[in-house]
mmCIF file of C-alpha atoms in Angstrom:
data_model
loop_
_atom_site.group_PDB
_atom_site.id
_atom_site.type_symbol
_atom_site.label_atom_id
_atom_site.label_comp_id
_atom_site.label_asym_id
_atom_site.label_seq_id
_atom_site.Cartn_x
_atom_site.Cartn_y
_atom_site.Cartn_z
ATOM 1 C CA UNK A 224 -8.571 -53.412 -53.227
ATOM 2 C CA UNK A 225 -11.728 -55.514 -53.309
ATOM 3 C CA UNK A 226 -14.208 -54.635 -56.016
ATOM 4 C CA UNK A 227 -17.976 -54.353 -55.716
ATOM 5 C CA UNK A 228 -20.968 -52.958 -57.641
ATOM 6 C CA UNK A 229 -21.357 -49.193 -58.080
ATOM 7 C CA UNK A 230 -24.018 -46.991 -59.612
ATOM 8 C CA UNK A 231 -23.329 -43.283 -59.575
ATOM 9 C CA UNK A 232 -24.239 -40.086 -61.382
ATOM 10 C CA UNK A 233 -20.782 -38.854 -62.379
ATOM 11 C CA UNK A 234 -17.437 -40.390 -61.515
ATOM 12 C CA UNK A 235 -14.872 -38.427 -62.318
ATOM 13 C CA UNK A 236 -1.097 -35.855 -54.478
ATOM 14 C CA UNK A 237 0.343 -34.764 -52.408
ATOM 15 C CA UNK A 238 1.149 -35.551 -48.779
ATOM 16 C CA UNK A 239 -0.959 -33.725 -46.244
ATOM 17 C CA UNK A 240 -0.520 -32.794 -42.625
ATOM 18 C CA UNK A 241 -1.352 -35.463 -40.059
ATOM 19 C CA UNK A 242 -3.823 -34.850 -37.269
ATOM 20 C CA UNK A 243 -2.164 -36.696 -34.415
ATOM 21 C CA UNK A 244 -4.055 -37.283 -31.193
ATOM 22 C CA UNK A 245 -2.641 -35.616 -28.101
ATOM 23 C CA UNK A 246 -3.211 -36.604 -24.504
ATOM 24 C CA UNK A 247 -5.451 -39.417 -23.327
ATOM 25 C CA UNK A 248 -7.823 -40.862 -25.918
ATOM 26 C CA UNK A 249 -10.992 -42.832 -25.228
ATOM 27 C CA UNK A 250 -12.088 -45.137 -28.042
ATOM 28 C CA UNK A 251 -15.135 -47.381 -28.250
ATOM 29 C CA UNK A 252 -16.887 -49.440 -30.903
ATOM 30 C CA UNK A 253 -20.542 -49.938 -29.961
ATOM 31 C CA UNK A 254 -23.510 -51.460 -31.776
ATOM 32 C CA UNK A 255 -26.144 -49.100 -33.181
ATOM 33 C CA UNK A 256 -28.495 -51.608 -34.821
ATOM 34 C CA UNK A 257 -28.073 -54.676 -36.993
ATOM 35 C CA UNK A 258 -24.602 -54.626 -38.534
ATOM 36 C CA UNK A 259 -24.083 -50.895 -37.979
ATOM 37 C CA UNK A 260 -21.596 -49.778 -35.334
ATOM 38 C CA UNK A 261 -20.554 -46.433 -33.912
ATOM 39 C CA UNK A 262 -16.857 -45.651 -33.428
ATOM 40 C CA UNK A 263 -16.090 -42.993 -30.809
ATOM 41 C CA UNK A 264 -12.663 -41.391 -30.730
ATOM 42 C CA UNK A 265 -12.967 -38.853 -27.906
ATOM 43 C CA UNK A 266 -15.330 -36.235 -29.362
ATOM 44 C CA UNK A 267 -15.273 -37.493 -32.956
ATOM 45 C CA UNK A 268 -17.536 -40.236 -34.270
ATOM 46 C CA UNK A 269 -17.393 -42.523 -37.294
ATOM 47 C CA UNK A 270 -19.650 -45.322 -38.538
ATOM 48 C CA UNK A 271 -18.708 -48.935 -39.265
ATOM 49 C CA UNK A 272 -20.861 -51.426 -41.162
ATOM 50 C CA UNK A 273 -19.851 -55.078 -41.038
ATOM 51 C CA UNK A 274 -20.842 -56.974 -44.190
ATOM 52 C CA UNK A 275 -20.344 -60.480 -45.577
ATOM 53 C CA UNK A 276 -17.545 -59.131 -47.797
ATOM 54 C CA UNK A 277 -15.751 -56.865 -45.342
ATOM 55 C CA UNK A 278 -16.230 -53.758 -43.234
ATOM 56 C CA UNK A 279 -17.237 -50.346 -44.548
ATOM 57 C CA UNK A 280 -15.945 -47.328 -42.593
ATOM 58 C CA UNK A 281 -16.952 -43.700 -43.023
ATOM 59 C CA UNK A 282 -14.467 -41.184 -41.516
ATOM 60 C CA UNK A 283 -10.946 -42.349 -40.571
ATOM 61 C CA UNK A 284 -10.674 -39.329 -38.188
ATOM 62 C CA UNK A 285 -6.861 -39.528 -37.958
ATOM 63 C CA UNK A 286 -4.083 -42.084 -38.442
ATOM 64 C CA UNK A 287 -4.035 -43.239 -34.814
ATOM 65 C CA UNK A 288 -7.816 -43.634 -34.706
ATOM 66 C CA UNK A 289 -7.864 -45.453 -38.044
ATOM 67 C CA UNK A 290 -5.114 -47.847 -36.920
ATOM 68 C CA UNK A 291 -6.988 -48.678 -33.718
ATOM 69 C CA UNK A 292 -10.228 -49.170 -35.638
ATOM 70 C CA UNK A 293 -8.669 -51.347 -38.328
ATOM 71 C CA UNK A 294 -7.167 -53.625 -35.674
ATOM 72 C CA UNK A 295 -10.429 -53.729 -33.703
ATOM 73 C CA UNK A 296 -12.396 -54.736 -36.795
ATOM 74 C CA UNK A 297 -9.907 -57.516 -37.550
ATOM 75 C CA UNK A 298 -9.891 -58.788 -33.968
ATOM 76 C CA UNK A 299 -13.629 -58.555 -33.345
ATOM 77 C CA UNK A 300 -15.083 -59.501 -36.713
ATOM 78 C CA UNK A 301 -12.239 -61.104 -38.647
ATOM 79 C CA UNK A 302 -12.800 -58.613 -41.479
ATOM 80 C CA UNK A 303 -10.703 -56.218 -43.520
ATOM 81 C CA UNK A 304 -11.922 -52.708 -44.325
ATOM 82 C CA UNK A 305 -13.081 -52.915 -47.927
ATOM 83 C CA UNK A 306 -14.542 -49.418 -48.424
ATOM 84 C CA UNK A 307 -13.994 -46.018 -46.845
ATOM 85 C CA UNK A 308 -16.760 -43.426 -47.330
ATOM 86 C CA UNK A 309 -15.537 -40.102 -45.885
ATOM 87 C CA UNK A 310 -18.163 -37.498 -45.046
ATOM 88 C CA UNK A 311 -16.017 -34.579 -46.184
ATOM 89 C CA UNK A 312 -12.444 -33.406 -46.483
ATOM 90 C CA UNK A 313 -11.894 -31.480 -43.241
ATOM 91 C CA UNK A 314 -8.760 -32.836 -41.649
ATOM 92 C CA UNK A 315 -10.223 -33.701 -38.267
ATOM 93 C CA UNK A 316 -12.513 -36.195 -40.038
ATOM 94 C CA UNK A 317 -10.649 -37.109 -43.245
ATOM 95 C CA UNK A 318 -7.091 -37.476 -42.002
ATOM 96 C CA UNK A 319 -5.673 -41.009 -41.708
ATOM 97 C CA UNK A 320 -7.240 -42.491 -44.826
ATOM 98 C CA UNK A 321 -3.894 -43.914 -45.853
ATOM 99 C CA UNK A 322 -4.191 -46.419 -42.994
ATOM 100 C CA UNK A 323 -7.413 -47.906 -44.362
ATOM 101 C CA UNK A 324 -6.494 -47.365 -48.004
ATOM 102 C CA UNK A 325 -4.203 -50.408 -48.059
ATOM 103 C CA UNK A 326 -7.308 -52.634 -48.275
ATOM 104 C CA UNK A 327 -10.160 -50.170 -48.887
ATOM 105 C CA UNK A 328 -11.523 -48.392 -51.933
ATOM 106 C CA UNK A 329 -12.112 -44.745 -50.964
ATOM 107 C CA UNK A 330 -15.244 -43.070 -52.379
ATOM 108 C CA UNK A 331 -15.828 -39.321 -51.975
ATOM 109 C CA UNK A 332 -17.407 -36.284 -53.576
ATOM 110 C CA UNK A 333 -15.469 -34.798 -56.492
ATOM 111 C CA UNK A 334 -14.522 -31.678 -54.468
ATOM 112 C CA UNK A 335 -12.779 -33.894 -51.892
ATOM 113 C CA UNK A 336 -9.754 -34.423 -54.101
ATOM 114 C CA UNK A 337 -8.702 -30.784 -54.315
ATOM 115 C CA UNK A 338 -8.309 -30.660 -50.520
ATOM 116 C CA UNK A 339 -5.880 -33.584 -50.343
ATOM 117 C CA UNK A 340 -2.584 -32.413 -48.908
ATOM 118 C CA UNK A 341 -3.895 -29.012 -47.848
ATOM 119 C CA UNK A 342 -3.313 -27.784 -44.293
ATOM 120 C CA UNK A 343 -6.784 -28.842 -43.140
ATOM 121 C CA UNK A 344 -7.426 -31.586 -45.641
ATOM 122 C CA UNK A 345 -7.399 -35.368 -45.982
ATOM 123 C CA UNK A 346 -4.084 -37.177 -46.186
ATOM 124 C CA UNK A 347 -4.854 -39.549 -49.063
ATOM 125 C CA UNK A 348 -6.841 -39.177 -52.308
ATOM 126 C CA UNK A 349 -10.070 -40.972 -53.104
ATOM 127 C CA UNK A 350 -10.207 -43.807 -55.635
ATOM 128 C CA UNK A 351 -13.744 -43.079 -56.874
ATOM 129 C CA UNK A 352 -15.378 -39.645 -57.134
ATOM 130 C CA UNK A 353 -19.012 -38.692 -57.716
ATOM 131 C CA UNK A 354 -20.915 -35.436 -58.146
ATOM 132 C CA UNK A 355 -24.468 -35.907 -56.898
ATOM 133 C CA UNK A 356 -25.504 -39.391 -55.757
ATOM 134 C CA UNK A 357 -23.865 -42.784 -55.621
ATOM 135 C CA UNK A 358 -25.317 -46.149 -54.664
ATOM 136 C CA UNK A 359 -22.949 -48.889 -53.534
ATOM 137 C CA UNK A 360 -24.077 -52.516 -53.206
ATOM 138 C CA UNK A 361 -21.642 -54.463 -51.066
ATOM 139 C CA UNK A 362 -21.895 -57.537 -48.862
ATOM 140 C CA UNK A 363 -25.679 -57.562 -48.796
ATOM 141 C CA UNK A 364 -25.932 -53.877 -47.846
ATOM 142 C CA UNK A 365 -26.818 -50.773 -49.832
ATOM 143 C CA UNK A 366 -24.944 -47.546 -49.143
ATOM 144 C CA UNK A 367 -26.668 -44.438 -50.497
ATOM 145 C CA UNK A 368 -24.263 -41.495 -50.725
ATOM 146 C CA UNK A 369 -25.816 -38.048 -51.240
ATOM 147 C CA UNK A 370 -24.010 -34.760 -51.792
ATOM 148 C CA UNK A 371 -25.865 -32.115 -49.771
ATOM 149 C CA UNK A 372 -24.335 -29.000 -51.336
ATOM 150 C CA UNK A 373 -21.929 -26.333 -50.162
ATOM 151 C CA UNK A 374 -22.090 -24.829 -46.683
ATOM 152 C CA UNK A 375 -19.980 -26.503 -44.054
ATOM 153 C CA UNK A 376 -17.359 -27.253 -46.687
ATOM 154 C CA UNK A 377 -18.168 -27.891 -50.329
ATOM 155 C CA UNK A 378 -17.927 -31.689 -50.428
ATOM 156 C CA UNK A 379 -20.260 -32.837 -47.627
ATOM 157 C CA UNK A 380 -21.738 -36.298 -48.159
ATOM 158 C CA UNK A 381 -24.415 -38.060 -46.094
ATOM 159 C CA UNK A 382 -24.368 -41.859 -46.207
ATOM 160 C CA UNK A 383 -27.480 -43.938 -45.506
ATOM 161 C CA UNK A 384 -27.010 -47.685 -45.030
ATOM 162 C CA UNK A 385 -29.816 -50.141 -45.728
ATOM 163 C CA UNK A 386 -31.593 -52.273 -44.631
ATOM 164 C CA UNK A 387 -30.744 -50.744 -41.228
ATOM 165 C CA UNK A 388 -31.824 -47.232 -42.388
ATOM 166 C CA UNK A 389 -29.026 -45.482 -40.519
ATOM 167 C CA UNK A 390 -27.641 -42.140 -41.726
ATOM 168 C CA UNK A 391 -24.145 -40.814 -41.022
ATOM 169 C CA UNK A 392 -24.364 -37.006 -40.787
ATOM 170 C CA UNK A 393 -21.301 -34.986 -39.814
ATOM 171 C CA UNK A 394 -20.979 -31.450 -38.383
ATOM 172 C CA UNK A 395 -24.183 -30.004 -39.870
ATOM 173 C CA UNK A 396 -26.420 -31.880 -37.390
ATOM 174 C CA UNK A 397 -25.136 -32.666 -33.891
ATOM 175 C CA UNK A 398 -28.149 -33.764 -31.824
ATOM 176 C CA UNK A 399 -28.832 -31.589 -28.775
ATOM 177 C CA UNK A 400 -25.619 -29.614 -29.349
ATOM 178 C CA UNK A 401 -25.042 -26.157 -30.808
ATOM 179 C CA UNK A 402 -23.158 -25.804 -34.096
ATOM 180 C CA UNK A 403 -19.408 -25.588 -33.559
ATOM 181 C CA UNK A 404 -18.252 -22.134 -32.511
ATOM 182 C CA UNK A 405 -18.405 -19.669 -35.462
ATOM 183 C CA UNK A 406 -18.995 -22.283 -38.169
ATOM 184 C CA UNK A 407 -22.322 -20.486 -38.657
ATOM 185 C CA UNK A 408 -20.491 -17.977 -40.873
ATOM 186 C CA UNK A 409 -21.762 -20.264 -43.658
ATOM 187 C CA UNK A 410 -25.297 -20.210 -42.219
ATOM 188 C CA UNK A 411 -27.200 -19.999 -45.512
ATOM 189 C CA UNK A 412 -25.282 -22.930 -46.950
ATOM 190 C CA UNK A 413 -25.614 -24.966 -43.768
ATOM 191 C CA UNK A 414 -29.377 -24.386 -43.748
ATOM 192 C CA UNK A 415 -29.447 -25.739 -47.297
ATOM 193 C CA UNK A 416 -27.396 -28.767 -46.266
ATOM 194 C CA UNK A 417 -29.668 -29.544 -43.334
ATOM 195 C CA UNK A 418 -32.725 -29.147 -45.577
ATOM 196 C CA UNK A 419 -31.159 -31.707 -47.933
ATOM 197 C CA UNK A 420 -30.724 -34.123 -45.019
ATOM 198 C CA UNK A 421 -34.382 -33.618 -44.079
ATOM 199 C CA UNK A 422 -35.385 -34.938 -47.510
ATOM 200 C CA UNK A 423 -33.616 -38.284 -46.966
ATOM 201 C CA UNK A 424 -35.261 -41.421 -45.565
ATOM 202 C CA UNK A 425 -33.723 -42.943 -42.427
ATOM 203 C CA UNK A 426 -34.598 -43.978 -38.875
ATOM 204 C CA UNK A 427 -31.378 -43.415 -36.895
ATOM 205 C CA UNK A 428 -28.817 -40.634 -37.245
ATOM 206 C CA UNK A 429 -25.196 -41.297 -36.284
ATOM 207 C CA UNK A 430 -23.487 -37.890 -36.040
ATOM 208 C CA UNK A 431 -19.864 -36.857 -36.389
ATOM 209 C CA UNK A 432 -20.213 -35.446 -32.865
ATOM 210 C CA UNK A 433 -22.707 -35.801 -30.007
ATOM 211 C CA UNK A 434 -25.272 -38.534 -29.327
ATOM 212 C CA UNK A 435 -27.200 -40.604 -31.860
ATOM 213 C CA UNK A 436 -30.438 -39.053 -33.041
ATOM 214 C CA UNK A 437 -33.364 -39.244 -35.453
ATOM 215 C CA UNK A 438 -35.019 -37.059 -38.074
ATOM 216 C CA UNK A 439 -36.441 -35.028 -35.183
ATOM 217 C CA UNK A 440 -32.936 -33.769 -34.484
ATOM 218 C CA UNK A 441 -32.616 -32.660 -38.099
ATOM 219 C CA UNK A 442 -35.881 -30.738 -37.740
ATOM 220 C CA UNK A 443 -34.731 -29.128 -34.476
ATOM 221 C CA UNK A 444 -31.353 -28.161 -35.928
ATOM 222 C CA UNK A 445 -33.017 -26.546 -38.928
ATOM 223 C CA UNK A 446 -35.360 -24.619 -36.607
ATOM 224 C CA UNK A 447 -32.393 -23.417 -34.539
ATOM 225 C CA UNK A 448 -30.473 -22.215 -37.594
ATOM 226 C CA UNK A 449 -33.480 -20.460 -39.097
ATOM 227 C CA UNK A 450 -34.279 -18.727 -35.785
ATOM 228 C CA UNK A 451 -30.655 -17.687 -35.372
ATOM 229 C CA UNK A 452 -30.598 -16.260 -38.892
ATOM 230 C CA UNK A 453 -33.891 -14.420 -38.378
ATOM 231 C CA UNK A 454 -32.807 -12.828 -35.118
ATOM 232 C CA UNK A 455 -29.412 -11.782 -36.436
ATOM 233 C CA UNK A 456 -30.918 -10.353 -39.615
ATOM 234 C CA UNK A 457 -33.390 -8.295 -37.597
ATOM 235 C CA UNK A 458 -30.522 -6.790 -35.590
ATOM 236 C CA UNK A 459 -28.456 -6.122 -38.707
ATOM 237 C CA UNK A 460 -31.428 -4.437 -40.364
ATOM 238 C CA UNK A 461 -31.733 -2.243 -37.267
ATOM 239 C CA UNK A 462 -28.145 -1.098 -37.767
ATOM 240 C CA UNK A 463 -26.713 -2.832 -34.701
ATOM 241 C CA UNK A 464 -22.991 -3.523 -34.387
ATOM 242 C CA UNK A 465 -21.500 -6.986 -33.951
ATOM 243 C CA UNK A 466 -20.896 -6.323 -30.262
ATOM 244 C CA UNK A 467 -24.490 -5.179 -29.755
ATOM 245 C CA UNK A 468 -25.913 -8.172 -31.603
ATOM 246 C CA UNK A 469 -23.869 -10.684 -29.597
ATOM 247 C CA UNK A 470 -25.118 -9.050 -26.417
ATOM 248 C CA UNK A 471 -28.755 -8.765 -27.514
ATOM 249 C CA UNK A 472 -29.582 -12.060 -29.254
ATOM 250 C CA UNK A 473 -30.575 -15.022 -27.112
ATOM 251 C CA UNK A 474 -31.993 -18.457 -27.935
ATOM 252 C CA UNK A 475 -33.613 -19.567 -24.664
ATOM 253 C CA UNK A 476 -35.398 -22.562 -26.197
ATOM 254 C CA UNK A 477 -31.990 -24.194 -26.668
ATOM 255 C CA UNK A 478 -30.443 -23.564 -23.267
ATOM 256 C CA UNK A 479 -30.483 -27.303 -22.588
ATOM 257 C CA UNK A 480 -28.296 -28.074 -25.600
ATOM 258 C CA UNK A 481 -24.615 -28.835 -25.080
ATOM 259 C CA UNK A 482 -22.182 -25.892 -25.320
ATOM 260 C CA UNK A 483 -25.000 -23.326 -25.243
ATOM 261 C CA UNK A 484 -23.250 -20.854 -22.954
ATOM 262 C CA UNK A 485 -19.842 -21.193 -24.581
ATOM 263 C CA UNK A 486 -20.803 -21.346 -28.250
ATOM 264 C CA UNK A 487 -23.956 -19.232 -28.620
ATOM 265 C CA UNK A 488 -21.977 -15.962 -28.736
ATOM 266 C CA UNK A 489 -19.697 -17.528 -31.347
ATOM 267 C CA UNK A 490 -22.695 -18.856 -33.316
ATOM 268 C CA UNK A 491 -24.101 -15.321 -33.331
ATOM 269 C CA UNK A 492 -20.762 -13.838 -34.362
ATOM 270 C CA UNK A 493 -20.427 -16.335 -37.196
ATOM 271 C CA UNK A 494 -23.953 -15.627 -38.417
ATOM 272 C CA UNK A 495 -23.299 -11.857 -38.372
ATOM 273 C CA UNK A 496 -20.185 -12.300 -40.510
ATOM 274 C CA UNK A 497 -22.012 -14.591 -42.910
ATOM 275 C CA UNK A 498 -25.059 -12.356 -43.319
ATOM 276 C CA UNK A 499 -23.418 -8.940 -43.606
#
């Protein structure tokens, strides 16, 4: 594995289940800005940065996606993947790292390792672990990795690449889309994670799902979560049941967001469970 320059706060196996793709898969690698590219694998997104010394990839997504991406990077840019920077350990984002790990150094938060080989975990361990922040200088780019705390998982990392000032933010901010189903059961932690993202400096947000965004989407997501929490808490304080709360609470300002009709009841249900 190719070496580079690291600075980080604290650096500190088993086989896991594979997340194979079923049915037809649409994959695209499209330019975001500068040397930053967006990899779409159906509804999952990863980020690729092409540098003078190789390509840096965030989430492998799964083995099939990672194999396609590795070949595409070789064919299009003539580069090997030199670093993999997974956002977190959930298997639909972190599976397939073994494909890239033959040439790449894998860097992740220290909590990532304990999930390796679990039912919904990554399929290969990281090579370098950190606890708070890590700065990687590689191929003329700077990659700033920031741990944003526990909420949606306990190992969530946001990566900002410079000089392009692009952030890769997974699951906790999906521009113009509701949070996934009942993932809001960790609503307090997710609010903290989104607040941590709001303190970073970047121009473009590449999400793990949905369309590209900006800091405005972080602000809107935080407003949505705080309003959802406030409304659910008011109903809980009034002694309402889960069924009554799901029926009563509405968020009309967000009706234009993707999955509003399908996921709002599940968002409410998750928030009720997390706040009781």
